[in-house]
Amino acid sequence: MERPSDWMRALESVEAYDGADFDAALVDDLHAAARHRPQTAIRFSTPTFKEYSGGELSGCSKNSFPAFSVTAGACALDCDHCKAKILEPMIPATDPEMLDRKVRDLVLLQNLQGFLLSGGSNRRNEIKYERYYPTIEKLKRDFPHLKIAIHSALIDGPRAKRMESAGVDTAMMDVIGAEETIRDVYHLNRPVEDFETALAALCSTGMEVVPHIVIGLHYGRIVGEANALDIVSRHMAHSLVLVVIMPFYAKPGTFVTPDTSAVGRIFLEARRRVRDRPVLLGCARPPGMHKRVVDAYAVMAGLDGIAFPADGAVALSDAIGRPYQQSHACCSIKIGEGSVVLKSCAA
Ligand code: SF4
């Protein structure tokens, strides 16, 4: 019988992986790729807008980086994977005064460090934040320490500049690499090029730009991910966040959960194509043993950070000699020494 490789043995040594099914060929490929790069530290982020209670790391109880939705729970696209459900846990801020009041209260009461501004999109996958910019300017003037992130959705050059001049620190958008996914899943009649144009517009500003790629967005199948990675690799984004489709938001029977090996292969490709910037695993991904296995692949692929790491990630890092650190912010934004992973809205 063939002997397990070093990293397969490392996986077997981690109790959290009892009963897990790892792809030995993929593990070997991950190990081979790791030999050609330095073993850098991995950051385990536990952002505060979601409850977290992993067995290996504890979450932070302070509401120091919440998410606001400018449309509350409404969204005109109603994408098949989301049905606007991602907006539900966000704090409604349907007018600028509401945002101003809530942010000031949170600064006073909860030591607010920053926030994410998001919302549902219109039928063109755009979110009009313009009326919020005077409020953001005032908030930044009064509380310069606040880090402000926005889900930009699709945007053009002038609107990206306006976002920057309001004082927004970080802009995030989902990059989709397949026309059929845009059409079928998003119900959106726009070409892939519009996503690249929006990314280019954001990258031409001084904001930190953090594109997201949703692995398995096409009903759980891998379709446009490689193209999306190529798009990201062509622009000087600050970092890339990968998330995995969560089909339980969708109509039953329409999505499958992507195979963990397929997800691990995307991690391998992402690390290969986006070498010079951080690649992070964001907080949206299927739970349970799927998450443990996916997180293990992320550790082995050399991703730079994981939000809400599943049990086993810390022990595996130890077992393969990867140093790690914990941060209480979203991994898309830097807060002091920490760095912040936001849920991907695709908006
Ligand atoms: S992914 Fe974004 S655009 Fe699509 S339904 Fe959800 S909130 Fe709306």
CSV table of C-alpha atoms and ligand atoms in Angstrom, one decimal:
chain,number,residue,atom,x,y,z
A,1,MET,CA,0.0,0.0,0.0
A,2,GLU,CA,1.3,3.5,-0.8
A,3,ARG,CA,2.4,5.5,2.2
A,4,PRO,CA,0.6,8.7,2.9
A,5,SER,CA,2.5,11.9,2.0
A,6,ASP,CA,3.8,14.2,4.8
A,7,TRP,CA,0.9,16.5,4.5
A,8,MET,CA,-1.6,13.7,4.4
A,9,ARG,CA,0.0,12.5,7.7
A,10,ALA,CA,-0.3,16.0,9.1
A,11,LEU,CA,-4.0,16.0,8.3
A,12,GLU,CA,-4.4,12.6,9.9
A,13,SER,CA,-2.8,14.0,13.1
A,14,VAL,CA,-5.5,16.6,13.5
A,15,GLU,CA,-8.5,15.4,15.6
A,16,ALA,CA,-10.9,17.8,14.0
A,17,TYR,CA,-10.4,16.0,10.7
A,18,ASP,CA,-11.5,12.6,12.0
A,19,GLY,CA,-13.8,11.2,9.3
A,20,ALA,CA,-12.9,13.9,6.8
A,21,ASP,CA,-12.3,13.0,3.1
A,22,PHE,CA,-9.2,14.7,1.7
A,23,ASP,CA,-8.1,14.5,-1.9
A,24,ALA,CA,-4.6,13.0,-1.7
A,25,ALA,CA,-3.6,14.1,-5.3
A,26,LEU,CA,-4.7,17.7,-4.5
A,27,VAL,CA,-2.8,17.6,-1.1
A,28,ASP,CA,0.3,16.5,-3.0
A,29,ASP,CA,-0.1,19.3,-5.5
A,30,LEU,CA,-0.6,21.8,-2.7
A,31,HIS,CA,2.5,20.5,-0.9
A,32,ALA,CA,4.6,20.6,-4.1
A,33,ALA,CA,3.5,24.2,-4.8
A,34,ALA,CA,4.3,25.2,-1.2
A,35,ARG,CA,7.9,24.1,-1.7
A,36,HIS,CA,8.4,27.0,-4.2
A,37,ARG,CA,7.3,29.9,-1.9
A,38,PRO,CA,8.2,31.0,1.6
A,39,GLN,CA,6.0,29.7,4.4
A,40,THR,CA,4.3,33.0,5.4
A,41,ALA,CA,2.0,33.6,8.4
A,42,ILE,CA,-1.7,33.1,8.0
A,43,ARG,CA,-4.2,35.5,9.6
A,44,PHE,CA,-7.4,34.0,11.2
A,45,SER,CA,-10.0,36.8,11.3
A,46,THR,CA,-13.0,36.8,13.5
A,47,PRO,CA,-15.0,39.9,12.4
A,48,THR,CA,-17.6,41.2,14.8
A,49,PHE,CA,-20.7,41.4,12.7
A,50,LYS,CA,-21.3,37.7,13.0
A,51,GLU,CA,-21.3,35.4,16.0
A,52,TYR,CA,-18.3,33.3,16.2
A,53,SER,CA,-17.5,30.4,18.5
A,54,GLY,CA,-14.9,28.1,17.1
A,55,GLY,CA,-13.2,25.7,19.4
A,56,GLU,CA,-9.7,26.9,18.7
A,57,LEU,CA,-10.2,30.7,18.7
A,58,SER,CA,-12.6,33.0,20.5
A,59,GLY,CA,-14.6,35.8,18.8
A,60,CYS,CA,-14.6,39.4,19.9
A,61,SER,CA,-17.9,40.4,21.5
A,62,LYS,CA,-17.7,44.2,20.7
A,63,ASN,CA,-19.7,45.5,17.7
A,64,SER,CA,-16.7,47.3,16.4
A,65,PHE,CA,-17.2,46.7,12.7
A,66,PRO,CA,-20.9,46.4,11.7
A,67,ALA,CA,-22.5,46.2,8.3
A,68,PHE,CA,-25.2,48.7,7.2
A,69,SER,CA,-27.6,48.2,4.3
A,70,VAL,CA,-28.7,51.4,2.4
A,71,THR,CA,-31.8,49.5,1.1
A,72,ALA,CA,-32.5,47.5,4.3
A,73,GLY,CA,-33.6,44.1,2.9
A,74,ALA,CA,-34.5,45.2,-0.6
A,75,CYS,CA,-32.7,44.3,-3.8
A,76,ALA,CA,-33.9,44.5,-7.4
A,77,LEU,CA,-31.7,41.7,-8.7
A,78,ASP,CA,-32.8,38.9,-6.4
A,79,CYS,CA,-29.9,36.7,-7.5
A,80,ASP,CA,-30.7,33.0,-7.5
A,81,HIS,CA,-28.0,32.2,-4.8
A,82,CYS,CA,-28.9,35.0,-2.5
A,83,LYS,CA,-32.5,36.2,-2.8
A,84,ALA,CA,-31.3,39.3,-0.9
A,85,LYS,CA,-30.8,37.2,2.2
A,86,ILE,CA,-27.3,38.4,2.7
A,87,LEU,CA,-28.8,41.8,3.5
A,88,GLU,CA,-31.0,40.6,6.3
A,89,PRO,CA,-28.5,40.7,9.2
A,90,MET,CA,-27.2,44.1,8.2
A,91,ILE,CA,-28.3,47.2,10.1
A,92,PRO,CA,-30.8,49.2,8.0
A,93,ALA,CA,-29.6,52.7,7.1
A,94,THR,CA,-32.1,53.7,4.4
A,95,ASP,CA,-31.2,57.4,4.6
A,96,PRO,CA,-28.0,59.3,5.4
A,97,GLU,CA,-29.4,60.7,8.7
A,98,MET,CA,-30.1,57.2,9.9
A,99,LEU,CA,-26.5,56.2,9.1
A,100,ASP,CA,-25.1,59.3,10.7
A,101,ARG,CA,-27.1,58.7,13.9
A,102,LYS,CA,-26.3,55.0,14.2
A,103,VAL,CA,-22.6,55.4,13.5
A,104,ARG,CA,-22.3,58.2,16.1
A,105,ASP,CA,-24.2,56.1,18.7
A,106,LEU,CA,-21.9,53.1,18.0
A,107,VAL,CA,-18.8,55.3,18.3
A,108,LEU,CA,-19.9,56.4,21.7
A,109,LEU,CA,-21.2,53.1,23.0
A,110,GLN,CA,-19.3,50.4,21.3
A,111,ASN,CA,-15.9,51.7,20.4
A,112,LEU,CA,-16.8,51.6,16.7
A,113,GLN,CA,-13.6,51.1,14.5
A,114,GLY,CA,-15.3,51.3,11.1
A,115,PHE,CA,-18.2,49.9,9.1
A,116,LEU,CA,-19.3,48.3,5.9
A,117,LEU,CA,-21.8,50.1,3.7
A,118,SER,CA,-23.7,47.7,1.5
A,119,GLY,CA,-27.2,47.3,0.0
A,120,GLY,CA,-29.3,45.7,-2.6
A,121,SER,CA,-28.6,46.7,-6.2
A,122,ASN,CA,-30.8,48.1,-9.0
A,123,ARG,CA,-31.5,46.1,-12.1
A,124,ARG,CA,-28.1,47.1,-13.6
A,125,ASN,CA,-26.2,45.8,-10.5
A,126,GLU,CA,-25.5,49.3,-9.3
A,127,ILE,CA,-25.9,50.8,-5.9
A,128,LYS,CA,-26.3,54.6,-5.7
A,129,TYR,CA,-24.5,55.7,-2.6
A,130,GLU,CA,-24.0,59.3,-3.7
A,131,ARG,CA,-26.5,60.9,-1.2
A,132,TYR,CA,-24.5,59.2,1.6
A,133,TYR,CA,-21.2,60.8,0.7
A,134,PRO,CA,-21.7,64.1,2.6
A,135,THR,CA,-22.5,62.1,5.7
A,136,ILE,CA,-19.4,59.9,5.2
A,137,GLU,CA,-17.3,63.0,4.7
A,138,LYS,CA,-18.6,64.4,8.0
A,139,LEU,CA,-18.1,61.1,9.9
A,140,LYS,CA,-14.5,60.9,8.6
A,141,ARG,CA,-13.9,64.5,9.7
A,142,ASP,CA,-15.3,63.9,13.2
A,143,PHE,CA,-13.8,60.4,13.6
A,144,PRO,CA,-10.7,60.1,11.5
A,145,HIS,CA,-10.0,56.7,12.9
A,146,LEU,CA,-13.1,55.1,11.3
A,147,LYS,CA,-12.3,52.7,8.4
A,148,ILE,CA,-15.1,52.7,5.9
A,149,ALA,CA,-15.7,49.9,3.4
A,150,ILE,CA,-18.3,49.9,0.6
A,151,HIS,CA,-19.7,47.1,-1.6
A,152,SER,CA,-19.3,49.1,-4.8
A,153,ALA,CA,-21.3,46.9,-7.2
A,154,LEU,CA,-20.7,47.9,-10.8
A,155,ILE,CA,-19.4,51.4,-11.1
A,156,ASP,CA,-17.8,53.7,-13.6
A,157,GLY,CA,-14.7,56.0,-13.3
A,158,PRO,CA,-16.4,59.2,-12.2
A,159,ARG,CA,-18.5,57.5,-9.6
A,160,ALA,CA,-15.4,55.6,-8.3
A,161,LYS,CA,-13.6,58.9,-7.9
A,162,ARG,CA,-16.6,60.4,-6.0
A,163,MET,CA,-16.5,57.4,-3.7
A,164,GLU,CA,-12.8,57.9,-3.1
A,165,SER,CA,-13.2,61.7,-2.4
A,166,ALA,CA,-15.9,61.0,0.2
A,167,GLY,CA,-13.2,59.3,2.2
A,168,VAL,CA,-14.1,55.6,1.6
A,169,ASP,CA,-11.1,53.5,2.5
A,170,THR,CA,-11.9,50.2,0.9
A,171,ALA,CA,-14.1,49.2,-2.1
A,172,MET,CA,-15.3,45.7,-2.7
A,173,MET,CA,-17.0,44.1,-5.6
A,174,ASP,CA,-17.7,40.6,-6.9
A,175,VAL,CA,-15.9,39.7,-10.1
A,176,ILE,CA,-17.8,37.2,-12.3
A,177,GLY,CA,-15.9,35.6,-15.2
A,178,ALA,CA,-18.8,33.9,-17.1
A,179,GLU,CA,-21.5,35.6,-19.2
A,180,GLU,CA,-23.9,32.7,-18.5
A,181,THR,CA,-23.5,33.2,-14.7
A,182,ILE,CA,-24.3,36.9,-15.0
A,183,ARG,CA,-27.3,36.2,-17.1
A,184,ASP,CA,-28.7,33.1,-15.3
A,185,VAL,CA,-27.8,33.6,-11.7
A,186,TYR,CA,-27.8,37.4,-11.5
A,187,HIS,CA,-30.7,37.9,-14.0
A,188,LEU,CA,-28.4,40.7,-15.3
A,189,ASN,CA,-27.9,41.7,-18.9
A,190,ARG,CA,-24.3,43.0,-18.8
A,191,PRO,CA,-21.1,41.5,-20.2
A,192,VAL,CA,-18.1,40.2,-18.3
A,193,GLU,CA,-16.2,43.3,-19.5
A,194,ASP,CA,-18.4,45.5,-17.3
A,195,PHE,CA,-17.0,43.7,-14.3
A,196,GLU,CA,-13.5,44.3,-15.4
A,197,THR,CA,-14.2,47.9,-16.3
A,198,ALA,CA,-15.6,48.5,-12.8
A,199,LEU,CA,-12.6,46.8,-11.2
A,200,ALA,CA,-10.3,49.0,-13.3
A,201,ALA,CA,-12.2,52.1,-12.4
A,202,LEU,CA,-11.9,51.3,-8.7
A,203,CYS,CA,-8.2,50.4,-9.1
A,204,SER,CA,-7.5,53.8,-10.7
A,205,THR,CA,-8.4,55.5,-7.3
A,206,GLY,CA,-6.4,55.5,-4.1
A,207,MET,CA,-8.9,53.3,-2.3
A,208,GLU,CA,-7.9,49.8,-1.2
A,209,VAL,CA,-9.8,47.7,-3.7
A,210,VAL,CA,-10.7,44.2,-2.7
A,211,PRO,CA,-12.4,42.1,-5.4
A,212,HIS,CA,-14.3,39.0,-4.3
A,213,ILE,CA,-14.8,35.8,-6.3
A,214,VAL,CA,-17.7,33.5,-5.4
A,215,ILE,CA,-16.5,29.9,-6.1
A,216,GLY,CA,-19.3,27.8,-7.4
A,217,LEU,CA,-21.6,30.8,-8.2
A,218,HIS,CA,-22.9,29.0,-11.3
A,219,TYR,CA,-25.4,26.8,-9.4
A,220,GLY,CA,-22.4,25.2,-7.5
A,221,ARG,CA,-20.5,24.4,-10.7
A,222,ILE,CA,-17.0,25.8,-11.5
A,223,VAL,CA,-17.5,27.9,-14.7
A,224,GLY,CA,-16.0,31.4,-14.7
A,225,GLU,CA,-13.6,31.2,-11.8
A,226,ALA,CA,-10.4,30.9,-13.8
A,227,ASN,CA,-11.5,33.9,-16.0
A,228,ALA,CA,-12.3,35.9,-12.9
A,229,LEU,CA,-8.9,35.1,-11.4
A,230,ASP,CA,-7.3,36.3,-14.7
A,231,ILE,CA,-9.3,39.6,-14.5
A,232,VAL,CA,-8.2,40.2,-10.9
A,233,SER,CA,-4.6,39.4,-11.8
A,234,ARG,CA,-4.6,42.1,-14.5
A,235,HIS,CA,-5.4,45.0,-12.0
A,236,MET,CA,-3.6,46.3,-9.0
A,237,ALA,CA,-6.2,45.4,-6.4
A,238,HIS,CA,-5.1,45.5,-2.8
A,239,SER,CA,-6.1,41.9,-2.1
A,240,LEU,CA,-8.5,39.2,-3.3
A,241,VAL,CA,-11.2,37.5,-1.2
A,242,LEU,CA,-12.5,34.1,-2.2
A,243,VAL,CA,-15.8,32.8,-0.8
A,244,VAL,CA,-17.7,29.6,-1.5
A,245,ILE,CA,-21.3,29.6,-2.7
A,246,MET,CA,-23.8,28.9,0.1
A,247,PRO,CA,-26.6,27.1,-1.7
A,248,PHE,CA,-28.9,27.1,1.4
A,249,TYR,CA,-29.9,30.7,0.4
A,250,ALA,CA,-31.2,29.4,-2.9
A,251,LYS,CA,-34.5,27.7,-4.0
A,252,PRO,CA,-34.1,24.0,-3.0
A,253,GLY,CA,-32.7,21.9,-5.7
A,254,THR,CA,-31.3,24.6,-7.9
A,255,PHE,CA,-27.7,24.6,-6.5
A,256,VAL,CA,-25.3,21.9,-5.5
A,257,THR,CA,-22.6,22.3,-3.0
A,258,PRO,CA,-19.3,22.6,-4.8
A,259,ASP,CA,-17.0,19.7,-4.3
A,260,THR,CA,-14.2,20.5,-1.7
A,261,SER,CA,-11.5,19.3,-4.1
A,262,ALA,CA,-12.8,21.7,-6.8
A,263,VAL,CA,-12.6,24.5,-4.3
A,264,GLY,CA,-9.1,23.5,-3.2
A,265,ARG,CA,-8.0,23.5,-6.9
A,266,ILE,CA,-9.3,27.1,-7.2
A,267,PHE,CA,-7.2,28.1,-4.2
A,268,LEU,CA,-4.2,26.5,-5.8
A,269,GLU,CA,-4.9,28.5,-9.0
A,270,ALA,CA,-5.6,31.7,-7.1
A,271,ARG,CA,-2.2,31.5,-5.3
A,272,ARG,CA,-0.5,30.8,-8.6
A,273,ARG,CA,-2.1,33.6,-10.6
A,274,VAL,CA,-2.3,36.2,-7.8
A,275,ARG,CA,1.2,35.8,-6.3
A,276,ASP,CA,2.1,39.3,-5.3
A,277,ARG,CA,-1.1,40.3,-3.3
A,278,PRO,CA,-2.9,38.8,-0.3
A,279,VAL,CA,-5.5,36.1,-1.2
A,280,LEU,CA,-8.0,35.6,1.6
A,281,LEU,CA,-10.8,33.1,2.3
A,282,GLY,CA,-13.9,35.2,3.2
A,283,CYS,CA,-16.5,34.3,5.7
A,284,ALA,CA,-19.2,33.0,3.3
A,285,ARG,CA,-18.8,29.2,2.8
A,286,PRO,CA,-20.8,26.1,3.6
A,287,PRO,CA,-20.6,24.9,7.2
A,288,GLY,CA,-19.7,21.6,8.8
A,289,MET,CA,-17.1,19.2,7.6
A,290,HIS,CA,-17.1,20.9,4.2
A,291,LYS,CA,-15.8,24.0,5.9
A,292,ARG,CA,-13.2,22.1,7.8
A,293,VAL,CA,-11.9,20.5,4.6
A,294,VAL,CA,-12.0,23.7,2.6
A,295,ASP,CA,-10.2,25.6,5.4
A,296,ALA,CA,-7.5,23.0,5.5
A,297,TYR,CA,-7.0,23.4,1.7
A,298,ALA,CA,-6.8,27.2,2.2
A,299,VAL,CA,-4.1,26.7,4.9
A,300,MET,CA,-2.1,24.3,2.6
A,301,ALA,CA,-2.6,26.5,-0.5
A,302,GLY,CA,-0.8,29.3,1.1
A,303,LEU,CA,-3.8,31.7,1.3
A,304,ASP,CA,-3.0,34.7,3.5
A,305,GLY,CA,-6.0,34.7,5.7
A,306,ILE,CA,-9.2,32.9,6.7
A,307,ALA,CA,-12.3,34.5,8.2
A,308,PHE,CA,-14.0,32.5,11.0
A,309,PRO,CA,-11.6,29.5,10.6
A,310,ALA,CA,-13.2,26.1,11.2
A,311,ASP,CA,-11.7,23.8,13.9
A,312,GLY,CA,-8.6,22.1,12.7
A,313,ALA,CA,-7.1,25.2,10.9
A,314,VAL,CA,-4.9,26.2,13.8
A,315,ALA,CA,-3.8,22.6,14.5
A,316,LEU,CA,-3.0,22.1,10.9
A,317,SER,CA,-1.0,25.3,10.6
A,318,ASP,CA,1.1,24.0,13.6
A,319,ALA,CA,1.4,20.6,12.0
A,320,ILE,CA,2.8,21.9,8.7
A,321,GLY,CA,4.8,24.7,10.3
A,322,ARG,CA,2.8,27.7,9.1
A,323,PRO,CA,2.8,30.5,11.7
A,324,TYR,CA,-0.6,32.2,12.3
A,325,GLN,CA,-2.1,35.2,14.0
A,326,GLN,CA,-5.7,36.3,15.0
A,327,SER,CA,-7.4,39.5,14.1
A,328,HIS,CA,-10.8,40.8,15.2
A,329,ALA,CA,-11.6,42.8,12.1
A,330,CYS,CA,-12.9,42.0,8.6
A,331,CYS,CA,-10.0,40.7,6.5
A,332,SER,CA,-10.7,43.2,3.7
A,333,ILE,CA,-9.7,46.3,5.7
A,334,LYS,CA,-6.7,47.1,7.8
A,335,ILE,CA,-7.4,48.3,11.3
A,336,GLY,CA,-4.1,49.1,13.0
A,337,GLU,CA,-2.1,45.9,13.0
A,338,GLY,CA,-5.1,43.9,12.2
A,339,SER,CA,-6.7,43.4,8.9
A,340,VAL,CA,-10.3,43.0,8.3
A,341,VAL,CA,-13.2,39.3,5.5
A,342,LEU,CA,-16.5,40.7,4.7
A,343,LYS,CA,-19.4,38.6,3.5
A,344,SER,CA,-19.6,38.9,-0.2
A,345,CYS,CA,-22.8,40.5,-1.4
A,346,ALA,CA,-22.0,40.1,-5.0
A,347,ALA,CA,-23.6,43.5,-5.2
B,1,SF4,S1,-26.0,39.0,-4.1
B,1,SF4,FE1,-26.2,41.3,-3.8
B,1,SF4,S2,-27.2,41.9,-5.8
B,1,SF4,FE2,-27.6,39.7,-5.6
B,1,SF4,S3,-29.6,39.5,-4.5
B,1,SF4,FE3,-27.9,39.4,-3.0
B,1,SF4,S4,-27.8,41.5,-2.3
B,1,SF4,FE4,-28.9,41.6,-4.3
